[in-house]
CSV table of C-alpha atoms (C1' of nucleotides) in Angstrom, one decimal:
chain,number,residue,atom,x,y,z
A,1,MET,CA,0.2,0.1,0.3
A,2,ALA,CA,1.1,3.4,-0.3
A,3,ARG,CA,3.4,4.8,2.3
A,4,ALA,CA,2.7,8.0,4.5
A,5,PRO,CA,5.4,10.8,3.3
A,6,PHE,CA,8.1,12.0,5.8
A,7,HIS,CA,10.7,13.9,6.2
A,8,ARG,CA,14.1,12.3,7.2
A,9,GLU,CA,15.4,13.6,10.2
A,10,GLY,CA,18.5,13.3,12.5
A,11,GLU,CA,18.5,10.9,15.3
A,12,ALA,CA,18.4,13.1,18.1
A,13,VAL,CA,15.3,14.9,16.7
A,14,ARG,CA,13.7,11.2,16.4
A,15,ARG,CA,14.7,10.3,19.8
A,16,ASP,CA,13.8,13.5,21.7
A,17,ALA,CA,10.2,13.0,20.1
A,18,LEU,CA,9.7,9.7,21.1
A,19,ILE,CA,10.6,10.6,24.7
A,20,ALA,CA,8.5,13.8,24.9
A,21,ALA,CA,5.6,11.5,23.3
A,22,THR,CA,6.3,8.9,25.7
A,23,ALA,CA,6.2,11.5,28.8
A,24,GLN,CA,2.6,12.7,27.7
A,25,CYS,CA,1.4,9.2,27.1
A,26,LEU,CA,2.3,8.1,30.5
A,27,ALA,CA,0.9,11.0,32.0
A,28,THR,CA,-2.2,10.8,30.0
A,29,HIS,CA,-2.9,6.8,30.3
A,30,GLY,CA,-0.9,5.7,33.3
A,31,ALA,CA,2.1,3.0,33.3
A,32,GLY,CA,-0.4,0.2,32.5
A,33,GLY,CA,-2.0,1.9,29.6
A,34,ILE,CA,0.9,2.9,27.3
A,35,SER,CA,1.8,0.9,24.2
A,36,VAL,CA,4.4,1.1,20.9
A,37,ARG,CA,1.6,2.5,18.9
A,38,MET,CA,0.1,4.9,21.1
A,39,VAL,CA,3.8,6.6,21.5
A,40,ALA,CA,4.6,6.2,18.1
A,41,ALA,CA,1.1,8.5,17.2
A,42,ALA,CA,2.0,10.8,19.4
A,43,ALA,CA,5.2,11.3,18.2
A,44,GLY,CA,3.9,11.4,14.6
A,45,VAL,CA,6.1,8.5,13.3
A,46,SER,CA,5.7,4.7,12.8
A,47,ALA,CA,5.9,2.1,15.4
A,48,GLY,CA,9.3,0.6,13.8
A,49,LEU,CA,10.8,3.5,15.1
A,50,VAL,CA,10.8,2.9,18.8
A,51,THR,CA,12.6,-0.5,18.2
A,52,HIS,CA,15.0,1.1,15.9
A,53,TYR,CA,16.2,4.2,18.2
A,54,PHE,CA,15.7,2.6,21.6
A,55,GLY,CA,15.7,-1.2,21.2
A,56,GLY,CA,12.1,-1.6,22.9
A,57,ILE,CA,9.5,0.3,24.7
A,58,ASP,CA,11.1,-0.7,28.3
A,59,ASP,CA,14.1,1.1,27.0
A,60,LEU,CA,12.3,3.8,25.6
A,61,ILE,CA,10.5,4.1,29.2
A,62,ALA,CA,14.0,4.4,30.9
A,63,ALA,CA,15.4,6.7,28.5
A,64,THR,CA,12.1,9.0,29.2
A,65,TYR,CA,12.8,8.8,33.0
A,66,HIS,CA,16.5,10.0,32.6
A,67,ALA,CA,15.1,12.9,30.6
A,68,THR,CA,12.5,13.6,32.8
A,69,GLY,CA,14.6,13.6,36.0
A,70,ASP,CA,17.5,15.9,34.5
A,71,ARG,CA,14.6,18.2,33.8
A,72,ILE,CA,13.6,18.1,37.3
A,73,GLY,CA,16.8,18.2,38.3
A,74,ALA,CA,17.8,21.1,36.2
A,75,LEU,CA,14.6,23.3,37.2
A,76,LEU,CA,15.6,22.4,40.7
A,77,ASP,CA,19.6,23.7,40.4
A,78,ALA,CA,18.2,27.0,38.9
A,79,ALA,CA,16.2,28.0,41.6
A,80,VAL,CA,18.6,27.0,43.9
A,81,ASP,CA,21.1,28.7,42.5
A,82,ALA,CA,19.1,31.9,41.6
A,83,ALA,CA,18.0,32.1,45.4
A,84,GLY,CA,21.6,33.5,46.2
A,85,PRO,CA,24.1,32.3,49.0
A,86,ALA,CA,22.0,32.6,51.9
A,87,PRO,CA,21.3,28.9,52.9
A,88,ARG,CA,17.7,29.3,54.0
A,89,ALA,CA,16.7,31.2,50.9
A,90,ARG,CA,18.2,28.5,48.8
A,91,LEU,CA,16.6,25.5,50.7
A,92,SER,CA,13.1,27.3,50.6
A,93,ALA,CA,14.1,27.9,46.6
A,94,TYR,CA,14.4,24.4,46.3
A,95,VAL,CA,11.1,23.8,48.0
A,96,GLU,CA,9.3,26.3,46.3
A,97,ALA,CA,10.5,25.6,43.1
A,98,ASN,CA,8.5,21.6,43.4
A,99,PHE,CA,5.2,23.6,43.7
A,100,ARG,CA,5.5,26.0,40.8
A,101,PRO,CA,5.1,25.3,37.1
A,102,PRO,CA,6.8,23.8,35.0
A,103,ILE,CA,7.4,21.0,38.3
A,104,SER,CA,4.1,21.3,39.4
A,105,ASP,CA,2.4,21.2,36.0
A,106,PRO,CA,-0.4,18.1,36.6
A,107,GLU,CA,1.1,16.4,33.6
A,108,LEU,CA,4.7,16.4,34.4
A,109,LEU,CA,3.9,15.2,38.1
A,110,ALA,CA,1.6,12.6,36.4
A,111,THR,CA,4.5,11.4,34.4
A,112,TRP,CA,6.5,11.3,37.5
A,113,ALA,CA,3.7,9.1,39.0
A,114,ALA,CA,3.7,6.6,35.9
A,115,PHE,CA,7.5,6.2,36.7
A,116,TRP,CA,6.7,5.1,40.9
A,117,ALA,CA,4.1,2.8,39.3
A,118,LEU,CA,6.6,1.4,36.9
A,119,ALA,CA,9.5,1.1,39.5
A,120,GLY,CA,7.4,-1.1,41.6
A,121,SER,CA,7.7,-4.1,39.0
A,122,ASN,CA,10.3,-3.3,36.9
A,123,PRO,CA,13.8,-3.8,38.2
A,124,ALA,CA,15.5,-1.1,35.4
A,125,ILE,CA,13.2,1.3,36.3
A,126,ALA,CA,13.5,0.8,40.0
A,127,ALA,CA,17.5,1.3,40.0
A,128,ILE,CA,16.7,4.4,37.9
A,129,ARG,CA,14.6,5.7,40.5
A,130,ASP,CA,16.7,4.5,43.6
A,131,SER,CA,19.5,6.6,42.1
A,132,VAL,CA,17.5,9.7,41.3
A,133,ALA,CA,16.0,9.3,44.8
A,134,ALA,CA,19.5,9.3,46.5
A,135,ALA,CA,20.6,12.1,44.1
A,136,THR,CA,17.8,14.2,45.7
A,137,ARG,CA,18.4,13.5,49.2
A,138,ALA,CA,22.0,14.1,48.9
A,139,GLN,CA,21.5,17.7,47.5
A,140,VAL,CA,18.9,18.1,50.4
A,141,GLU,CA,21.1,16.9,52.7
A,142,ALA,CA,23.7,19.7,51.7
A,143,LEU,CA,20.8,22.3,51.7
A,144,LEU,CA,19.7,21.3,55.2
A,145,ALA,CA,23.6,21.1,56.8
A,146,ALA,CA,24.2,24.7,55.4
A,147,CYS,CA,21.3,25.8,57.5
A,148,GLY,CA,22.6,24.3,60.6
A,149,ALA,CA,20.0,21.1,60.7
A,150,ARG,CA,21.4,18.4,62.8
A,151,GLU,CA,20.6,14.5,61.4
A,152,THR,CA,20.3,15.6,57.8
A,153,ARG,CA,19.7,12.1,56.5
A,154,LEU,CA,16.6,11.8,58.4
A,155,ALA,CA,15.8,15.1,57.7
A,156,ALA,CA,16.4,14.6,54.0
A,157,ILE,CA,14.3,11.6,54.0
A,158,GLY,CA,11.3,13.5,55.8
A,159,LEU,CA,11.3,16.4,53.3
A,160,THR,CA,11.2,14.6,50.1
A,161,ALA,CA,8.5,12.3,51.7
A,162,LEU,CA,6.6,15.3,52.3
A,163,ILE,CA,7.5,16.8,49.0
A,164,ASP,CA,6.6,13.3,47.1
A,165,GLY,CA,3.2,13.1,49.2
A,166,LEU,CA,2.1,16.4,48.0
A,167,TRP,CA,3.0,15.6,44.9
A,168,LEU,CA,1.5,12.7,44.6
A,169,GLU,CA,-1.8,14.2,46.0
A,170,ARG,CA,-1.8,17.0,43.3
A,171,SER,CA,-1.2,14.6,40.7
A,172,LEU,CA,-4.4,12.7,41.4
A,173,ASN,CA,-6.8,15.4,42.7
A,174,PRO,CA,-5.4,18.9,42.0
A,175,ALA,CA,-8.2,20.7,43.7
A,176,THR,CA,-7.0,19.0,47.4
A,177,PHE,CA,-4.9,22.0,48.3
A,178,SER,CA,-3.2,24.9,46.2
A,179,ALA,CA,0.6,25.1,45.3
A,180,ALA,CA,0.8,28.3,48.2
A,181,GLU,CA,-0.7,25.7,50.6
A,182,ALA,CA,2.0,23.1,49.7
A,183,GLY,CA,4.6,25.6,50.1
A,184,ALA,CA,3.6,26.6,53.3
A,185,LEU,CA,3.3,23.0,54.9
A,186,ALA,CA,6.9,22.7,53.4
A,187,GLU,CA,8.2,25.6,54.9
A,188,ARG,CA,6.6,24.7,58.4
A,189,TRP,CA,8.4,21.2,58.2
A,190,LEU,CA,11.6,22.8,57.4
A,191,ASP,CA,11.2,25.4,60.6
A,192,ALA,CA,10.5,21.8,62.5
A,193,LEU,CA,13.6,20.2,60.9
A,194,ILE,CA,16.1,23.2,61.1
A,195,GLY,CA,15.0,24.0,64.7
B,1,MET,CA,-10.2,-32.4,27.3
B,2,ALA,CA,-10.7,-33.2,30.9
B,3,ARG,CA,-11.7,-30.4,33.0
B,4,ALA,CA,-9.6,-29.9,36.7
B,5,PRO,CA,-11.5,-31.3,39.4
B,6,PHE,CA,-13.1,-28.5,42.0
B,7,HIS,CA,-14.7,-27.9,44.9
B,8,ARG,CA,-18.3,-26.1,44.5
B,9,GLU,CA,-18.0,-22.9,46.9
B,10,GLY,CA,-20.4,-20.1,47.8
B,11,GLU,CA,-20.1,-16.6,46.3
B,12,ALA,CA,-18.7,-15.0,49.2
B,13,VAL,CA,-15.9,-17.4,49.4
B,14,ARG,CA,-15.1,-17.5,45.7
B,15,ARG,CA,-14.9,-13.3,45.7
B,16,ASP,CA,-12.7,-13.2,48.4
B,17,ALA,CA,-10.5,-15.3,47.0
B,18,LEU,CA,-10.2,-13.6,43.9
B,19,ILE,CA,-10.0,-10.3,45.6
B,20,ALA,CA,-7.0,-11.5,47.6
B,21,ALA,CA,-5.4,-12.8,44.7
B,22,THR,CA,-6.2,-9.4,42.9
B,23,ALA,CA,-4.2,-7.7,45.7
B,24,GLN,CA,-1.1,-10.2,45.7
B,25,CYS,CA,-1.0,-9.8,41.7
B,26,LEU,CA,-0.9,-5.6,42.2
B,27,ALA,CA,1.6,-6.1,44.6
B,28,THR,CA,3.6,-8.2,42.3
B,29,HIS,CA,3.2,-7.0,38.8
B,30,GLY,CA,2.2,-3.7,39.3
B,31,ALA,CA,-1.2,-1.7,37.8
B,32,GLY,CA,0.0,-2.3,34.3
B,33,GLY,CA,1.5,-6.3,34.6
B,34,ILE,CA,-2.4,-7.4,36.2
B,35,SER,CA,-4.4,-9.7,33.9
B,36,VAL,CA,-7.4,-11.8,34.4
B,37,ARG,CA,-5.6,-14.8,33.7
B,38,MET,CA,-2.6,-14.2,36.4
B,39,VAL,CA,-5.7,-13.4,39.1
B,40,ALA,CA,-7.5,-16.5,38.2
B,41,ALA,CA,-4.4,-18.6,38.5
B,42,ALA,CA,-3.3,-16.5,42.0
B,43,ALA,CA,-6.9,-18.0,43.5
B,44,GLY,CA,-6.7,-21.4,42.0
B,45,VAL,CA,-9.6,-21.0,39.6
B,46,SER,CA,-10.5,-20.3,35.8
B,47,ALA,CA,-10.8,-16.9,34.5
B,48,GLY,CA,-14.3,-17.3,33.9
B,49,LEU,CA,-15.1,-16.5,37.3
B,50,VAL,CA,-13.3,-13.1,36.8
B,51,THR,CA,-16.6,-12.3,34.7
B,52,HIS,CA,-19.0,-14.5,36.7
B,53,TYR,CA,-18.8,-12.9,39.9
B,54,PHE,CA,-17.7,-9.6,39.1
B,55,GLY,CA,-18.6,-8.3,35.7
B,56,GLY,CA,-14.7,-7.9,34.6
B,57,ILE,CA,-11.5,-7.1,35.7
B,58,ASP,CA,-12.1,-3.2,36.2
B,59,ASP,CA,-14.9,-4.5,38.4
B,60,LEU,CA,-12.6,-6.6,40.3
B,61,ILE,CA,-10.0,-4.2,40.8
B,62,ALA,CA,-12.3,-1.5,42.2
B,63,ALA,CA,-14.0,-4.4,44.4
B,64,THR,CA,-10.2,-5.1,45.8
B,65,TYR,CA,-9.8,-1.3,46.1
B,66,HIS,CA,-12.8,-1.2,48.5
B,67,ALA,CA,-12.0,-4.2,50.4
B,68,THR,CA,-7.9,-3.0,50.9
B,69,GLY,CA,-9.3,0.2,52.0
B,70,ASP,CA,-11.8,-1.1,54.5
B,71,ARG,CA,-9.0,-3.3,56.1
B,72,ILE,CA,-6.5,-0.7,56.5
B,73,GLY,CA,-9.6,1.4,58.2
B,74,ALA,CA,-10.2,-1.0,60.2
B,75,LEU,CA,-6.8,-1.6,61.6
B,76,LEU,CA,-6.4,2.2,61.8
B,77,ASP,CA,-9.3,2.5,64.0
B,78,ALA,CA,-8.5,-0.5,66.2
B,79,ALA,CA,-5.1,1.0,66.8
B,80,VAL,CA,-6.6,4.6,67.9
B,81,ASP,CA,-9.3,2.8,69.8
B,82,ALA,CA,-6.7,0.9,71.7
B,83,ALA,CA,-4.8,4.1,72.8
B,84,GLY,CA,-7.4,5.3,75.2
B,85,PRO,CA,-9.1,8.8,75.6
B,86,ALA,CA,-5.7,11.1,75.5
B,87,PRO,CA,-6.2,12.9,72.0
B,88,ARG,CA,-2.4,13.1,71.6
B,89,ALA,CA,-1.9,9.2,72.4
B,90,ARG,CA,-4.6,8.3,69.6
B,91,LEU,CA,-3.0,10.5,67.5
B,92,SER,CA,0.3,8.9,67.9
B,93,ALA,CA,-1.6,5.8,67.9
B,94,TYR,CA,-3.1,6.5,64.3
B,95,VAL,CA,0.8,7.3,63.0
B,96,GLU,CA,2.1,4.7,64.8
B,97,ALA,CA,0.1,2.4,63.0
B,98,ASN,CA,1.0,3.3,59.9
B,99,PHE,CA,4.6,2.0,60.0
B,100,ARG,CA,3.6,-1.1,61.7
B,101,PRO,CA,2.6,-4.4,60.8
B,102,PRO,CA,0.3,-5.4,58.7
B,103,ILE,CA,-0.4,-1.7,57.2
B,104,SER,CA,3.9,-1.7,56.9
B,105,ASP,CA,4.2,-5.2,55.5
B,106,PRO,CA,5.7,-4.2,51.7
B,107,GLU,CA,2.9,-6.1,49.9
B,108,LEU,CA,0.2,-3.9,51.3
B,109,LEU,CA,2.1,-0.8,50.7
B,110,ALA,CA,2.6,-2.2,47.0
B,111,THR,CA,-1.0,-2.9,46.4
B,112,TRP,CA,-1.6,0.5,47.5
B,113,ALA,CA,0.9,2.1,45.5
B,114,ALA,CA,-1.0,0.2,42.6
B,115,PHE,CA,-4.1,1.7,43.3
B,116,TRP,CA,-2.6,5.2,43.4
B,117,ALA,CA,-1.0,4.3,39.7
B,118,LEU,CA,-4.3,3.2,38.4
B,119,ALA,CA,-6.3,6.0,39.6
B,120,GLY,CA,-4.4,8.7,37.5
B,121,SER,CA,-6.2,7.1,34.5
B,122,ASN,CA,-9.0,5.5,35.4
B,123,PRO,CA,-12.1,7.4,36.6
B,124,ALA,CA,-13.4,5.0,38.7
B,125,ILE,CA,-10.6,4.1,40.7
B,126,ALA,CA,-10.1,7.6,41.1
B,127,ALA,CA,-13.4,8.4,42.6
B,128,ILE,CA,-12.9,5.4,45.2
B,129,ARG,CA,-9.1,7.1,45.8
B,130,ASP,CA,-10.9,10.5,46.3
B,131,SER,CA,-13.3,9.2,48.4
B,132,VAL,CA,-11.2,7.0,50.9
B,133,ALA,CA,-8.4,10.0,50.9
B,134,ALA,CA,-11.6,12.5,51.9
B,135,ALA,CA,-12.4,10.0,54.6
B,136,THR,CA,-9.1,9.7,55.8
B,137,ARG,CA,-8.1,13.3,56.0
B,138,ALA,CA,-11.7,13.6,57.9
B,139,GLN,CA,-10.5,11.1,60.5
B,140,VAL,CA,-7.2,12.9,60.7
B,141,GLU,CA,-8.8,16.3,61.1
B,142,ALA,CA,-10.8,15.1,63.9
B,143,LEU,CA,-7.8,13.8,65.7
B,144,LEU,CA,-5.9,16.8,65.3
B,145,ALA,CA,-8.5,18.9,66.1
B,146,ALA,CA,-9.1,17.0,69.6
B,147,CYS,CA,-5.1,17.7,70.4
B,148,GLY,CA,-5.9,21.7,70.0
B,149,ALA,CA,-4.4,21.9,66.3
B,150,ARG,CA,-5.5,25.1,64.5
B,151,GLU,CA,-6.2,25.1,60.6
B,152,THR,CA,-6.9,21.2,60.7
B,153,ARG,CA,-7.8,20.8,57.0
B,154,LEU,CA,-4.0,21.9,56.3
B,155,ALA,CA,-2.8,20.0,58.8
B,156,ALA,CA,-4.7,16.9,57.7
B,157,ILE,CA,-3.3,17.0,53.9
B,158,GLY,CA,0.6,17.6,55.6
B,159,LEU,CA,0.2,14.8,57.7
B,160,THR,CA,-1.4,12.5,55.1
B,161,ALA,CA,1.0,13.5,52.5
B,162,LEU,CA,4.2,13.0,54.8
B,163,ILE,CA,2.5,9.8,55.5
B,164,ASP,CA,1.9,8.6,52.2
B,165,GLY,CA,5.4,9.9,51.0
B,166,LEU,CA,7.1,7.4,53.6
B,167,TRP,CA,4.9,4.8,52.2
B,168,LEU,CA,5.8,5.5,48.9
B,169,GLU,CA,9.4,5.3,49.5
B,170,ARG,CA,9.1,2.4,51.8
B,171,SER,CA,6.9,0.2,49.0
B,172,LEU,CA,9.9,1.4,46.3
B,173,ASN,CA,12.8,0.7,48.6
B,174,PRO,CA,12.1,-0.6,52.2
B,175,ALA,CA,15.9,0.0,53.0
B,176,THR,CA,15.9,3.9,52.9
B,177,PHE,CA,14.8,3.8,56.5
B,178,SER,CA,13.5,2.0,59.4
B,179,ALA,CA,9.6,1.8,60.7
B,180,ALA,CA,10.8,3.5,63.9
B,181,GLU,CA,12.5,6.3,61.8
B,182,ALA,CA,9.2,6.8,59.9
B,183,GLY,CA,7.2,7.0,63.2
B,184,ALA,CA,10.1,9.3,64.8
B,185,LEU,CA,9.4,11.8,61.7
B,186,ALA,CA,6.0,11.7,61.6
B,187,GLU,CA,5.9,12.6,65.3
B,188,ARG,CA,7.7,15.6,64.9
B,189,TRP,CA,5.5,16.9,62.3
B,190,LEU,CA,2.6,16.5,64.7
B,191,ASP,CA,4.8,18.4,67.0
B,192,ALA,CA,5.3,21.0,64.4
B,193,LEU,CA,1.6,21.1,63.5
B,194,ILE,CA,0.3,21.1,66.8
B,195,GLY,CA,2.4,23.8,68.4
C,1,DG,C1',-29.6,-44.1,43.0
C,2,DC,C1',-31.5,-40.7,40.0
C,3,DC,C1',-32.6,-35.8,38.9
C,4,DC,C1',-32.2,-31.1,39.4
C,5,DT,C1',-29.6,-27.3,40.3
C,6,DT,C1',-26.0,-23.9,39.5
C,7,DG,C1',-20.8,-23.5,40.3
C,8,DT,C1',-17.5,-23.7,37.2
C,9,DT,C1',-14.1,-24.9,33.2
C,10,DA,C1',-12.4,-24.7,28.9
C,11,DT,C1',-13.2,-22.9,24.6
C,12,DA,C1',-13.6,-19.4,21.1
C,13,DC,C1',-13.6,-14.9,19.4
C,14,DA,C1',-12.0,-10.4,18.3
C,15,DC,C1',-8.8,-7.4,19.3
C,16,DA,C1',-4.0,-5.5,20.9
C,17,DT,C1',0.6,-6.2,22.0
C,18,DG,C1',5.9,-5.6,21.1
C,19,DT,C1',9.4,-6.9,17.5
C,20,DA,C1',11.8,-7.8,13.6
C,21,DA,C1',12.9,-6.9,9.2
C,22,DA,C1',11.8,-6.5,4.0
C,23,DA,C1',10.9,-2.9,0.9
C,24,DC,C1',10.6,1.5,0.0
C,25,DA,C1',11.2,6.6,0.0
C,26,DA,C1',13.7,10.9,1.2
C,27,DT,C1',17.8,13.1,0.3
C,28,DT,C1',22.5,13.6,-0.6
C,29,DT,C1',26.5,12.9,-3.6
C,30,DG,C1',29.1,12.6,-8.0
D,1,DC,C1',20.2,12.8,-14.0
D,2,DA,C1',21.3,8.2,-12.0
D,3,DA,C1',23.1,5.9,-8.0
D,4,DA,C1',23.8,5.3,-3.5
D,5,DT,C1',23.1,5.9,1.4
D,6,DT,C1',20.2,5.8,5.0
D,7,DG,C1',16.2,7.2,7.5
D,8,DT,C1',11.2,5.0,7.9
D,9,DT,C1',6.9,2.8,6.7
D,10,DT,C1',4.5,-1.3,6.6
D,11,DT,C1',3.6,-6.1,7.3
D,12,DA,C1',3.9,-10.4,9.5
D,13,DC,C1',4.4,-13.2,13.3
D,14,DA,C1',3.8,-15.1,18.0
D,15,DT,C1',1.6,-14.2,21.8
D,16,DG,C1',-1.2,-12.2,25.2
D,17,DT,C1',-5.8,-9.6,26.2
D,18,DG,C1',-10.8,-9.8,28.2
D,19,DT,C1',-15.2,-11.3,27.4
D,20,DA,C1',-19.3,-14.6,26.5
D,21,DT,C1',-21.2,-18.8,26.7
D,22,DA,C1',-21.5,-23.8,25.8
D,23,DA,C1',-20.7,-27.8,28.3
D,24,DC,C1',-20.1,-30.2,32.3
D,25,DA,C1',-19.2,-31.7,37.1
D,26,DA,C1',-20.0,-31.0,42.1
D,27,DG,C1',-23.6,-31.6,45.6
D,28,DG,C1',-27.8,-31.4,47.5
D,29,DG,C1',-32.7,-33.4,47.6
D,30,DC,C1',-36.2,-36.6,47.1
DNA sequence: GCCCTTGTTATACACATGTAAAACAATTTG
DNA sequence: CAAATTGTTTTACATGTGTATAACAAGGGC
């Protein structure tokens, strides 16, 4: 049958399009509802490109996790850097960035929640999540230590758990609380953790 | 071909067996990996019983969510009741029960996390989750109010978010912190929320 | 022991899945 | 303009999916 017309593109363009489409599909349909044909359609290409560029849907999902983690990490780093040298301001900026667009966009939160779901049963995704979570806690520990917090390991666990819990609620029901309320709760927790 | 021998059972026995099998499969394989044949095998019956007793896999998952929520709710109620009349003791008992077996069993946490994943894209599951979350927050608001907390709505949101975040981390990596550490963090948050 | 009820299994069906690779088309080069 | 390169589509394949239901078997009643 007649083939669909297309423009030839470089590998990076195709890979980025497939990654963006995967993030969108994970957000919309969840971890259980995504498929090769769905992602390809969202990327405007045919399904064969998934295997061609990524070796398969699992590797594409893993690459999407890396890309999403890098994006969130860069946004958080930028927020902390923009806060100047004061330790508490940097920590507050870190927290606030979690509840401000683009991180707080429901689609990004939903994509992230889909990775959590996949991590529960997919060892490769679990390894990425462990790595991302450890890096996040290390960053938070450093920010807390700069503020004079004691037992920074446990404090970092507590802060990231609150943020994750608020993210989770927000991705499941954005009407439960506002971003400002989330930020206020987190500041209050910071006060308690730092003393 | 020859049929597998079986014992006839009442409807309640079959439904409970399928619900237990569903919870187990959700825990082990996640929201995206569950199937009618898998659940039936885990329940020791044939796949036809899923449609016979529940109308389909979606209704079976919904019934499993209700059953799991009822079970957790009963465990939490029992813990609070066993704490006696002192408000702070009742609130602490509520929190501690979240991090003690059987609620803190990784399989139960993983099943619960699977429901979160399904809620992101399945309206029926989302409705159940909203209902369960609202009931949980109402109970926590009452416990907080008895302790003299102000702004109990936001405090309840904050407490349940921390508990959910700790549950999530524990279901994804039980080695991150101990149940005792989780309880200590939650108590610290309670101190901050109550003042 | 036979009959009846109904719980249950096995099968069929239509559809969806991920992957592999042949074949084709876009684009560049000479 | 033709040939070569290679990006890309389409197709085929094997397998898995959820649901419906005919047929059968367990077990109770008479």
